[in-house]
Structures are given as C-alpha cells and as structure tokens.
Amino acid sequence: MKKFAALVGGIMFMCSSISFASVPTEKIALGKIVPGMTTAELVNICGQPNSKRGEDWIYNNFKVEVDDERPNIVEKVVTRSGALVTPDGVAVGQNAEVLNKAYGKADDVDVERDGTEYEYFSKDRTMKITFKVFNGVISKISCKVIY
C-alpha cells in the first residue's frame, strides 16, 4: 500500500509541475518595461508620462500602474497597441496561435463575454503575463508583479 501511495504521489507531483508554463521572468515584459522596475528606470527609458491619474501613468501606447504601497515601483504594464512587443515577439494584433509557440500551454484560461484571457506565470510565480484574445486575435497584453 505504501508503494502505491508513493507512486500516486509521484505521478501527481510530475503532473502538477508539467501543468505550469513556467515562463522565465526575463520574458515577462513589454518592450523594455518590466514589472517590478523602479519608476526612475521607467522615466529613464520612456520619459515622463503624458498624464497621471492616481496610480496610473498614461503613455502613448501603454499604461503603467504604480504600486500603491510602493509608489516608486511599476506594478503592472498594459497595452492595446501593437507598438510594444514581448521579449518573445508577441504583440497586440497577432493571431493567438503565436501564444502556444512562444509560451506553451497557458497556466490559466478565463473565458469571458468580451474574449478569452490566457495567463502565464513566471517559474518562481512572482510575475505573470496575460493575453486577452478576441475572435482569435490578441487585443490586449498585460504584465504584472505578484506579491
């Protein structure tokens, strides 16, 4: 019985480790914007935002959310523009099929009325990248730090 329990436990452990996409943290970014970077680094790379609304910094092709508890840290970056690409070359406007080639099977899939969200977590589960897909086309990309 102990051998059977050990076998079942081993199989479950293998399956659980296989089910995550395990994206390297360096691949969770939009352009040169990386969640967790400082706002000083952001301004150095992109300049001052066009506007600020609370914790949101608005640029031409993207929006950055600054962490409310750590106001000098970029918590999230979001784009609906094809101008920014991920380190794997994925951009808004591309066919969703590129996601499987670039990242593998999604860690989480959420079907909503206005599209489907595909989430991929970093290997250490401290970051994630999310792709919103509508009619088979990527319509939004977001990257976020997970605390």
PDB file of C-alpha atoms in Angstrom, residues 1-113:
ATOM      1  CA  MET A   1       0.000   0.000   0.000  1.00  0.00           C
ATOM      2  CA  LYS A   2       2.865   2.409   0.801  1.00  0.00           C
ATOM      3  CA  LYS A   3       4.409   1.779  -2.617  1.00  0.00           C
ATOM      4  CA  PHE A   4       1.087   2.516  -4.305  1.00  0.00           C
ATOM      5  CA  ALA A   5       0.674   5.759  -2.348  1.00  0.00           C
ATOM      6  CA  ALA A   6       4.229   6.783  -3.233  1.00  0.00           C
ATOM      7  CA  LEU A   7       3.586   6.002  -6.910  1.00  0.00           C
ATOM      8  CA  VAL A   8       0.355   8.036  -6.957  1.00  0.00           C
ATOM      9  CA  GLY A   9       2.078  10.911  -5.130  1.00  0.00           C
ATOM     10  CA  GLY A  10       4.963  10.878  -7.604  1.00  0.00           C
ATOM     11  CA  ILE A  11       2.625  10.919 -10.585  1.00  0.00           C
ATOM     12  CA  MET A  12       0.627  13.794  -9.099  1.00  0.00           C
ATOM     13  CA  PHE A  13       3.843  15.770  -8.452  1.00  0.00           C
ATOM     14  CA  MET A  14       5.026  15.217 -12.045  1.00  0.00           C
ATOM     15  CA  CYS A  15       1.662  16.247 -13.478  1.00  0.00           C
ATOM     16  CA  SER A  16       1.479  19.371 -11.323  1.00  0.00           C
ATOM     17  CA  SER A  17       4.937  20.506 -12.412  1.00  0.00           C
ATOM     18  CA  ILE A  18       4.121  19.862 -16.071  1.00  0.00           C
ATOM     19  CA  SER A  19       0.880  21.854 -15.988  1.00  0.00           C
ATOM     20  CA  PHE A  20       2.558  25.247 -15.488  1.00  0.00           C
ATOM     21  CA  ALA A  21       4.002  27.146 -18.428  1.00  0.00           C
ATOM     22  CA  SER A  22       6.903  28.336 -16.247  1.00  0.00           C
ATOM     23  CA  VAL A  23       7.897  31.382 -18.240  1.00  0.00           C
ATOM     24  CA  PRO A  24      11.361  32.727 -17.375  1.00  0.00           C
ATOM     25  CA  THR A  25      10.990  36.061 -15.538  1.00  0.00           C
ATOM     26  CA  GLU A  26      13.114  37.846 -18.147  1.00  0.00           C
ATOM     27  CA  LYS A  27      10.434  37.045 -20.739  1.00  0.00           C
ATOM     28  CA  ILE A  28       7.704  38.874 -18.810  1.00  0.00           C
ATOM     29  CA  ALA A  29       7.937  42.399 -20.171  1.00  0.00           C
ATOM     30  CA  LEU A  30       6.520  44.757 -22.777  1.00  0.00           C
ATOM     31  CA  GLY A  31       9.238  46.419 -24.778  1.00  0.00           C
ATOM     32  CA  LYS A  32      11.795  47.499 -22.187  1.00  0.00           C
ATOM     33  CA  ILE A  33       9.177  47.868 -19.457  1.00  0.00           C
ATOM     34  CA  VAL A  34       9.416  45.210 -16.771  1.00  0.00           C
ATOM     35  CA  PRO A  35       7.038  44.875 -13.833  1.00  0.00           C
ATOM     36  CA  GLY A  36       8.994  45.469 -10.645  1.00  0.00           C
ATOM     37  CA  MET A  37      11.290  48.086 -12.184  1.00  0.00           C
ATOM     38  CA  THR A  38      11.505  51.463 -10.474  1.00  0.00           C
ATOM     39  CA  THR A  39       9.621  54.487 -11.746  1.00  0.00           C
ATOM     40  CA  ALA A  40      13.012  56.206 -12.148  1.00  0.00           C
ATOM     41  CA  GLU A  41      14.084  53.411 -14.538  1.00  0.00           C
ATOM     42  CA  LEU A  42      10.774  53.773 -16.387  1.00  0.00           C
ATOM     43  CA  VAL A  43      11.223  57.534 -16.803  1.00  0.00           C
ATOM     44  CA  ASN A  44      14.830  56.997 -17.907  1.00  0.00           C
ATOM     45  CA  ILE A  45      13.676  54.601 -20.658  1.00  0.00           C
ATOM     46  CA  CYS A  46      10.342  56.145 -21.711  1.00  0.00           C
ATOM     47  CA  GLY A  47      10.395  59.704 -20.452  1.00  0.00           C
ATOM     48  CA  GLN A  48       7.649  61.333 -18.432  1.00  0.00           C
ATOM     49  CA  PRO A  49       4.110  60.020 -18.949  1.00  0.00           C
ATOM     50  CA  ASN A  50       1.575  62.029 -20.954  1.00  0.00           C
ATOM     51  CA  SER A  51      -0.616  62.110 -17.853  1.00  0.00           C
ATOM     52  CA  LYS A  52      -1.063  60.590 -14.424  1.00  0.00           C
ATOM     53  CA  ARG A  53      -4.392  59.510 -12.938  1.00  0.00           C
ATOM     54  CA  GLY A  54      -3.885  58.306  -9.398  1.00  0.00           C
ATOM     55  CA  GLU A  55      -1.575  55.298  -9.646  1.00  0.00           C
ATOM     56  CA  ASP A  56      -1.901  55.106 -13.447  1.00  0.00           C
ATOM     57  CA  TRP A  57       0.784  56.623 -15.658  1.00  0.00           C
ATOM     58  CA  ILE A  58      -0.518  57.033 -19.222  1.00  0.00           C
ATOM     59  CA  TYR A  59       1.860  56.909 -22.195  1.00  0.00           C
ATOM     60  CA  ASN A  60       1.023  56.915 -25.941  1.00  0.00           C
ATOM     61  CA  ASN A  61       0.945  53.143 -26.428  1.00  0.00           C
ATOM     62  CA  PHE A  62       0.653  51.774 -22.925  1.00  0.00           C
ATOM     63  CA  LYS A  63      -0.400  52.369 -19.341  1.00  0.00           C
ATOM     64  CA  VAL A  64       1.633  51.666 -16.217  1.00  0.00           C
ATOM     65  CA  GLU A  65       0.150  51.049 -12.787  1.00  0.00           C
ATOM     66  CA  VAL A  66       2.394  52.097  -9.930  1.00  0.00           C
ATOM     67  CA  ASP A  67       2.207  50.066  -6.735  1.00  0.00           C
ATOM     68  CA  ASP A  68       0.126  51.991  -4.171  1.00  0.00           C
ATOM     69  CA  GLU A  69       2.156  50.573  -1.263  1.00  0.00           C
ATOM     70  CA  ARG A  70       5.494  51.105  -3.044  1.00  0.00           C
ATOM     71  CA  PRO A  71       4.945  54.270  -5.112  1.00  0.00           C
ATOM     72  CA  ASN A  72       8.329  54.020  -6.816  1.00  0.00           C
ATOM     73  CA  ILE A  73       7.716  50.512  -8.271  1.00  0.00           C
ATOM     74  CA  VAL A  74       5.968  49.600 -11.537  1.00  0.00           C
ATOM     75  CA  GLU A  75       3.356  47.008 -10.602  1.00  0.00           C
ATOM     76  CA  LYS A  76       1.715  46.454 -13.981  1.00  0.00           C
ATOM     77  CA  VAL A  77       2.063  47.477 -17.617  1.00  0.00           C
ATOM     78  CA  VAL A  78      -0.810  47.168 -20.113  1.00  0.00           C
ATOM     79  CA  THR A  79      -1.041  47.775 -23.847  1.00  0.00           C
ATOM     80  CA  ARG A  80      -3.716  47.580 -26.515  1.00  0.00           C
ATOM     81  CA  SER A  81      -1.232  48.712 -29.154  1.00  0.00           C
ATOM     82  CA  GLY A  82       0.920  46.620 -31.453  1.00  0.00           C
ATOM     83  CA  ALA A  83       3.793  49.050 -30.880  1.00  0.00           C
ATOM     84  CA  LEU A  84       5.121  47.138 -27.852  1.00  0.00           C
ATOM     85  CA  VAL A  85       6.200  43.514 -28.129  1.00  0.00           C
ATOM     86  CA  THR A  86       7.096  40.911 -25.550  1.00  0.00           C
ATOM     87  CA  PRO A  87      10.654  39.514 -25.463  1.00  0.00           C
ATOM     88  CA  ASP A  88       9.294  36.575 -27.493  1.00  0.00           C
ATOM     89  CA  GLY A  89       7.985  38.897 -30.218  1.00  0.00           C
ATOM     90  CA  VAL A  90       4.285  38.650 -29.336  1.00  0.00           C
ATOM     91  CA  ALA A  91       2.217  41.791 -29.959  1.00  0.00           C
ATOM     92  CA  VAL A  92      -1.362  43.009 -29.998  1.00  0.00           C
ATOM     93  CA  GLY A  93      -2.903  42.294 -33.401  1.00  0.00           C
ATOM     94  CA  GLN A  94      -1.218  38.932 -33.889  1.00  0.00           C
ATOM     95  CA  ASN A  95      -3.092  35.669 -34.224  1.00  0.00           C
ATOM     96  CA  ALA A  96      -3.485  33.931 -30.859  1.00  0.00           C
ATOM     97  CA  GLU A  97      -1.755  30.826 -32.223  1.00  0.00           C
ATOM     98  CA  VAL A  98       1.590  32.531 -31.520  1.00  0.00           C
ATOM     99  CA  LEU A  99       0.950  32.109 -27.784  1.00  0.00           C
ATOM    100  CA  ASN A 100       1.384  28.326 -27.840  1.00  0.00           C
ATOM    101  CA  LYS A 101       4.576  28.644 -29.865  1.00  0.00           C
ATOM    102  CA  ALA A 102       6.030  31.351 -27.613  1.00  0.00           C
ATOM    103  CA  TYR A 103       4.813  30.245 -24.170  1.00  0.00           C
ATOM    104  CA  GLY A 104       3.255  26.791 -24.398  1.00  0.00           C
ATOM    105  CA  LYS A 105       0.023  25.835 -22.712  1.00  0.00           C
ATOM    106  CA  ALA A 106      -1.468  28.619 -20.565  1.00  0.00           C
ATOM    107  CA  ASP A 107      -1.483  28.232 -16.796  1.00  0.00           C
ATOM    108  CA  ASP A 108      -4.995  29.658 -16.636  1.00  0.00           C
ATOM    109  CA  VAL A 109      -7.666  30.321 -19.261  1.00  0.00           C
ATOM    110  CA  ASP A 110     -10.621  32.540 -18.442  1.00  0.00           C
ATOM    111  CA  VAL A 111     -13.431  32.737 -20.997  1.00  0.00           C
ATOM    112  CA  GLU A 112     -15.350  35.993 -20.726  1.00  0.00           C
ATOM    113  CA  ARG A 113     -18.075  37.647 -22.763  1.00  0.00           C
TER     114      ARG A 113
END
